[in-house]
XYZ file of N, CA, C and O in Angstrom:
496
model
N -25.885 228.233 214.229
C -25.691 227.828 215.601
C -26.526 228.721 216.517
O -26.481 229.937 216.420
N -27.282 228.100 217.403
C -28.133 228.848 218.327
C -27.299 229.382 219.476
O -26.514 228.650 220.083
N -27.485 230.645 219.776
C -26.832 231.237 220.939
C -27.877 231.506 222.001
O -28.968 232.006 221.700
N -27.549 231.178 223.236
C -28.459 231.333 224.356
C -27.841 232.261 225.383
O -26.660 232.110 225.730
N -28.630 233.191 225.892
C -28.137 234.137 226.884
C -29.097 234.145 228.065
O -30.284 234.470 227.912
N -28.570 233.802 229.244
C -29.381 233.811 230.455
C -29.283 235.176 231.140
O -28.268 235.867 231.036
N -30.332 235.509 231.860
C -30.337 236.721 232.670
C -31.304 236.534 233.827
O -32.086 235.573 233.835
N -31.232 237.435 234.787
C -32.184 237.410 235.886
C -31.641 236.877 237.195
O -32.353 236.877 238.210
N -30.405 236.403 237.184
C -29.837 235.908 238.431
C -29.555 237.033 239.405
O -29.652 238.214 239.067
N -29.215 236.660 240.627
C -28.904 237.666 241.630
C -28.884 237.084 243.013
O -28.862 235.857 243.192
N -28.882 237.980 243.990
C -28.870 237.602 245.401
C -30.257 237.817 245.987
O -30.851 238.889 245.817
N -30.767 236.806 246.672
C -32.094 236.899 247.262
C -32.084 236.175 248.595
O -31.303 235.239 248.812
N -32.943 236.599 249.502
C -33.063 235.924 250.793
C -33.894 234.660 250.654
O -34.736 234.538 249.741
N -33.674 233.742 251.555
C -34.451 232.507 251.574
C -35.935 232.839 251.625
O -36.366 233.732 252.360
N -36.710 232.112 250.818
C -38.135 232.359 250.715
C -38.508 233.324 249.605
O -39.698 233.454 249.267
N -37.520 233.987 249.041
C -37.766 234.953 247.988
C -37.924 234.315 246.619
O -37.927 233.078 246.480
N -38.043 235.170 245.605
C -38.282 234.710 244.241
C -37.335 235.385 243.259
O -36.884 236.510 243.492
N -37.057 234.676 242.192
C -36.330 235.219 241.060
C -36.928 234.659 239.791
O -37.460 233.533 239.801
N -36.795 235.403 238.712
C -37.239 234.919 237.405
C -36.066 234.961 236.446
O -35.544 236.044 236.138
N -35.655 233.804 235.990
C -34.568 233.699 235.027
C -35.134 233.668 233.611
O -36.194 233.088 233.383
N -34.410 234.272 232.698
C -34.806 234.248 231.290
C -33.669 233.687 230.450
O -32.497 233.918 230.749
N -34.032 232.989 229.410
C -33.078 232.428 228.452
C -33.509 232.916 227.078
O -34.561 232.503 226.574
N -32.720 233.809 226.515
C -33.043 234.405 225.222
C -32.220 233.731 224.141
O -30.992 233.672 224.217
N -32.905 233.251 223.108
C -32.228 232.591 221.994
C -31.987 233.572 220.855
O -32.736 234.535 220.677
N -30.951 233.285 220.076
C -30.577 234.166 218.964
C -31.499 233.994 217.767
O -31.479 234.801 216.838
N -32.306 232.945 217.774
C -33.240 232.716 216.688
C -34.427 231.933 217.228
O -34.389 231.422 218.344
N -35.441 231.844 216.412
C -36.624 231.078 216.839
C -36.233 229.620 217.061
O -35.476 229.052 216.288
N -36.777 229.059 218.120
C -36.396 227.704 218.518
C -37.343 226.658 217.940
O -37.575 225.625 218.549
N -37.845 226.934 216.751
C -38.862 226.077 216.167
C -38.357 224.673 215.895
O -39.106 223.710 215.900
N -37.027 224.527 215.681
C -36.457 223.210 215.399
C -35.971 222.506 216.664
O -35.402 221.425 216.589
N -36.210 223.122 217.800
C -35.732 222.564 219.057
C -36.726 221.547 219.597
O -37.938 221.769 219.545
N -36.228 220.455 220.141
C -37.099 219.462 220.762
C -37.477 219.901 222.168
O -38.635 219.787 222.588
N -36.518 220.435 222.893
C -36.790 220.883 224.257
C -35.753 221.923 224.675
O -34.668 222.003 224.106
N -36.116 222.697 225.672
C -35.182 223.620 226.319
C -35.175 223.297 227.799
O -36.238 223.113 228.398
N -33.999 223.211 228.347
C -33.878 222.843 229.750
C -33.084 223.846 230.546
O -32.332 224.662 229.993
N -33.281 223.784 231.849
C -32.474 224.540 232.807
C -31.712 223.534 233.673
O -32.286 222.552 234.147
N -30.461 223.838 233.861
C -29.606 223.045 234.732
C -28.920 223.992 235.708
O -28.914 225.215 235.505
N -28.352 223.437 236.748
C -27.593 224.260 237.691
C -26.367 223.497 238.150
O -26.349 222.263 238.164
N -25.366 224.270 238.526
C -24.126 223.668 238.992
C -23.533 224.517 240.101
O -23.250 225.706 239.907
N -23.358 223.889 241.248
C -22.721 224.539 242.392
C -21.234 224.188 242.384
O -20.835 223.176 241.801
N -20.404 225.014 243.024
C -18.959 224.734 243.046
C -18.654 223.350 243.586
O -19.175 222.946 244.640
N -17.844 222.603 242.844
C -17.435 221.283 243.281
C -18.470 220.195 243.087
O -18.246 219.051 243.501
N -19.586 220.528 242.458
C -20.646 219.536 242.251
C -20.929 219.357 240.768
O -20.584 220.190 239.951
N -21.570 218.245 240.444
C -21.933 217.975 239.053
C -23.113 218.858 238.633
O -23.904 219.307 239.462
N -23.212 219.050 237.324
C -24.342 219.789 236.794
C -25.621 218.988 237.050
O -25.665 217.770 236.807
N -26.648 219.674 237.482
C -27.880 219.043 237.930
C -29.063 219.534 237.108
O -29.209 220.742 236.880
N -29.915 218.615 236.717
C -31.128 218.967 235.986
C -32.089 219.711 236.894
O -32.275 219.338 238.056
N -32.737 220.759 236.347
C -33.727 221.513 237.104
C -35.114 221.363 236.482
O -36.064 220.956 237.150
N -35.247 221.719 235.218
C -36.554 221.682 234.554
C -36.342 221.708 233.043
O -35.304 222.158 232.565
N -37.350 221.230 232.317
C -37.298 221.276 230.858
C -38.705 221.412 230.315
O -39.683 221.002 230.964
N -38.794 221.986 229.119
C -40.079 222.153 228.454
C -39.935 221.713 227.008
O -38.961 222.070 226.337
N -40.887 220.901 226.542
C -40.847 220.474 225.149
C -41.360 221.617 224.283
O -42.305 222.309 224.662
N -40.735 221.802 223.124
C -41.043 223.013 222.380
C -42.385 222.943 221.669
O -43.114 223.924 221.597
N -42.757 221.817 221.144
C -44.003 221.736 220.382
C -45.212 221.527 221.288
O -46.198 222.241 221.195
N -45.146 220.553 222.164
C -46.319 220.254 222.999
C -46.392 221.066 224.275
O -47.457 221.209 224.866
N -45.245 221.616 224.686
C -45.237 222.404 225.897
C -45.256 221.598 227.180
O -45.453 222.164 228.261
N -45.047 220.293 227.073
C -45.021 219.504 228.306
C -43.768 219.840 229.104
O -42.734 220.216 228.537
N -43.881 219.719 230.411
C -42.788 220.098 231.297
C -42.391 218.948 232.211
O -43.181 218.043 232.479
N -41.169 219.000 232.664
C -40.669 218.038 233.635
C -39.763 218.789 234.603
O -39.048 219.716 234.200
N -39.818 218.394 235.875
C -39.053 219.083 236.916
C -38.288 218.072 237.763
O -38.727 216.942 237.958
N -37.173 218.543 238.292
C -36.477 217.760 239.302
C -37.332 217.744 240.567
O -38.043 218.717 240.864
N -37.279 216.665 241.303
C -38.081 216.549 242.517
C -37.785 217.687 243.494
O -38.681 218.148 244.209
N -36.553 218.140 243.513
C -36.145 219.157 244.479
C -36.773 220.526 244.221
O -36.763 221.384 245.104
N -37.312 220.737 243.017
C -37.886 222.048 242.701
C -39.376 221.984 242.386
O -40.004 223.030 242.166
N -39.950 220.800 242.365
C -41.384 220.664 242.063
C -42.220 221.474 243.030
O -41.986 221.449 244.243
N -43.189 222.202 242.474
C -44.063 223.002 243.302
C -43.499 224.373 243.636
O -44.217 225.233 244.169
N -42.203 224.594 243.349
C -41.593 225.899 243.633
C -41.176 226.618 242.355
O -41.232 227.841 242.286
N -40.719 225.871 241.366
C -40.236 226.446 240.113
C -41.250 226.187 238.998
O -41.950 225.177 238.998
N -41.293 227.099 238.035
C -42.168 226.931 236.877
C -41.425 227.363 235.612
O -40.908 228.481 235.546
N -41.394 226.479 234.630
C -40.733 226.786 233.362
C -41.796 227.107 232.322
O -42.860 226.466 232.287
N -41.527 228.094 231.493
C -42.488 228.488 230.468
C -41.746 229.026 229.250
O -40.560 229.369 229.336
N -42.462 229.124 228.136
C -41.865 229.667 226.919
C -42.808 230.712 226.335
O -44.014 230.668 226.559
N -42.249 231.645 225.572
C -43.084 232.716 225.036
C -43.586 232.357 223.642
O -43.067 231.457 222.974
N -44.600 233.053 223.198
C -45.217 232.763 221.899
C -44.289 233.117 220.735
O -44.476 232.602 219.629
N -43.344 233.993 220.970
C -42.408 234.362 219.909
C -41.352 233.283 219.681
O -40.577 233.379 218.724
N -41.362 232.288 220.551
C -40.487 231.127 220.397
C -39.016 231.460 220.495
O -38.170 230.805 219.869
N -38.693 232.495 221.276
C -37.285 232.827 221.444
C -36.849 232.884 222.904
O -35.662 232.977 223.170
N -37.768 232.837 223.842
C -37.411 233.000 225.252
C -38.063 231.932 226.110
O -39.245 231.636 225.961
N -37.266 231.369 226.993
C -37.755 230.426 227.993
C -37.454 231.025 229.361
O -36.348 231.514 229.595
N -38.436 230.976 230.241
C -38.278 231.562 231.569
C -38.362 230.485 232.637
O -38.988 229.446 232.447
N -37.724 230.764 233.740
C -37.790 229.889 234.902
C -38.157 230.754 236.095
O -37.350 231.547 236.582
N -39.406 230.634 236.549
C -39.865 231.346 237.726
C -39.526 230.516 238.950
O -39.950 229.360 239.053
N -38.767 231.103 239.855
C -38.320 230.373 241.033
C -38.890 231.037 242.278
O -38.574 232.194 242.573
N -39.728 230.313 242.986
C -40.345 230.797 244.213
C -39.873 229.950 245.391
O -39.405 228.823 245.206
N -40.037 230.493 246.579
C -39.655 229.733 247.761
C -38.208 229.296 247.737
O -37.880 228.168 248.106
N -37.330 230.198 247.340
C -35.926 229.830 247.177
C -35.281 229.462 248.506
O -35.612 230.038 249.557
N -34.373 228.508 248.428
C -33.671 227.991 249.598
C -32.173 228.159 249.392
O -31.705 228.218 248.254
N -31.408 228.197 250.456
C -29.946 228.311 250.302
C -29.359 227.222 249.411
O -28.401 227.478 248.666
N -29.935 226.032 249.437
C -29.421 224.941 248.611
C -29.713 225.127 247.122
O -29.224 224.362 246.296
N -30.489 226.139 246.771
C -30.719 226.453 245.355
C -29.587 227.307 244.789
O -29.546 227.557 243.575
N -28.676 227.756 245.639
C -27.553 228.565 245.187
C -26.708 227.798 244.191
O -26.222 226.704 244.471
N -26.547 228.352 242.993
C -25.807 227.703 241.911
C -25.675 228.676 240.757
O -26.331 229.725 240.735
N -24.889 228.282 239.786
C -24.938 228.922 238.476
C -25.995 228.164 237.665
O -25.958 226.931 237.591
N -26.931 228.906 237.102
C -28.022 228.308 236.344
C -27.759 228.489 234.850
O -27.447 229.593 234.391
N -27.910 227.389 234.116
C -27.672 227.371 232.683
C -28.933 226.953 231.953
O -29.647 226.058 232.403
N -29.187 227.576 230.803
C -30.212 227.041 229.927
C -29.530 226.357 228.747
O -28.381 226.662 228.419
N -30.240 225.424 228.153
C -29.672 224.645 227.070
C -30.774 224.220 226.114
O -31.932 224.066 226.519
N -30.389 224.027 224.862
C -31.337 223.625 223.824
C -30.998 222.227 223.335
O -29.837 221.910 223.060
N -32.033 221.416 223.241
C -31.908 220.022 222.816
C -32.583 219.871 221.462
O -33.770 220.166 221.330
N -31.841 219.422 220.476
C -32.391 219.319 219.127
C -33.008 217.953 218.841
O -33.976 217.858 218.072
N -32.489 216.905 219.431
C -32.972 215.568 219.121
C -33.940 215.096 220.199
O -34.055 215.701 221.260
N -34.612 214.000 219.920
C -35.597 213.469 220.870
C -34.913 212.590 221.905
O -35.144 211.392 221.990
N -34.021 213.225 222.662
C -33.309 212.523 223.717
C -33.915 212.876 225.077
O -34.807 213.709 225.160
N -33.422 212.215 226.109
C -33.917 212.460 227.461
C -33.565 213.879 227.876
O -32.386 214.197 228.046
N -34.549 214.747 228.092
C -34.256 216.141 228.438
C -33.666 216.328 229.825
O -33.263 217.438 230.186
N -33.615 215.272 230.615
C -33.028 215.375 231.946
C -31.526 215.076 231.948
O -30.883 215.195 232.988
N -31.004 214.702 230.788
C -29.586 214.361 230.677
C -28.822 215.515 230.038
O -29.033 215.852 228.880
N -27.898 216.112 230.770
C -27.170 217.269 230.253
C -26.353 216.923 229.017
O -26.192 217.764 228.122
N -25.848 215.700 228.940
C -25.007 215.310 227.809
C -25.767 215.309 226.486
O -25.159 215.341 225.422
N -27.088 215.267 226.547
C -27.895 215.207 225.330
C -28.072 216.561 224.658
O -28.427 216.630 223.483
N -27.791 217.640 225.380
C -28.071 218.968 224.870
C -27.012 219.446 223.889
O -25.832 219.114 224.010
N -27.453 220.266 222.939
C -26.590 220.709 221.856
C -26.013 222.107 222.072
O -24.888 222.394 221.644
N -26.773 222.980 222.670
C -26.317 224.362 222.851
C -26.538 224.786 224.308
O -27.556 224.431 224.916
N -25.602 225.577 224.802
C -25.642 226.033 226.192
C -25.412 227.539 226.275
O -24.667 228.119 225.458
N -26.039 228.144 227.270
C -25.746 229.523 227.584
C -24.541 229.612 228.504
O -23.962 228.590 228.898
N -24.197 230.829 228.867
C -23.000 231.050 229.673
C -23.284 230.947 231.173
O -22.347 230.880 231.975
N -24.539 230.942 231.540
C -24.912 230.791 232.942
C -25.170 232.105 233.642
O -24.648 233.155 233.257
N -25.981 232.041 234.683
C -26.268 233.199 235.525
C -26.265 232.745 236.981
O -26.806 231.696 237.313
N -25.647 233.532 237.833
C -25.474 233.151 239.238
C -26.722 233.465 240.043
O -27.255 234.573 239.977
N -27.151 232.476 240.812
C -28.239 232.658 241.772
C -27.679 232.344 243.153
O -27.135 231.261 243.376
N -27.819 233.301 244.058
C -27.340 233.125 245.420
C -28.492 233.382 246.378
O -29.122 234.435 246.328
N -28.757 232.397 247.239
C -29.846 232.506 248.202
C -29.234 232.531 249.593
O -28.568 231.574 250.006
N -29.465 233.615 250.303
C -28.912 233.744 251.649
C -29.917 233.254 252.687
O -31.132 233.373 252.507
N -29.384 232.725 253.772
C -30.258 232.183 254.827
C -30.619 233.254 255.839
O -30.086 234.342 255.838
């Protein structure tokens, strides 16, 4: 079973940047994609970004396009989410997740493994 641990969250002012990391307990060579989702209190979990493991193609939610960048390391154990131009509405708990099958990476229900989440708070 793959274990995922997020880090890098914190408090930042609007317009600032944070870099989130998702560290896996093993190489993600069998993973189809790794995604980032976020969930604010009282709201549904929302797709943020995903990266396919073999081809490296990426997909982003419209709300973060041009501000966030998802990447993976050559060791195949860490996925990062660089967040620039942060806004108060980006405040959420951010989760990374691993998808093993060739399902829609924008659908949270398709993912097999989840991290515990990291809090991102953007002040105005």
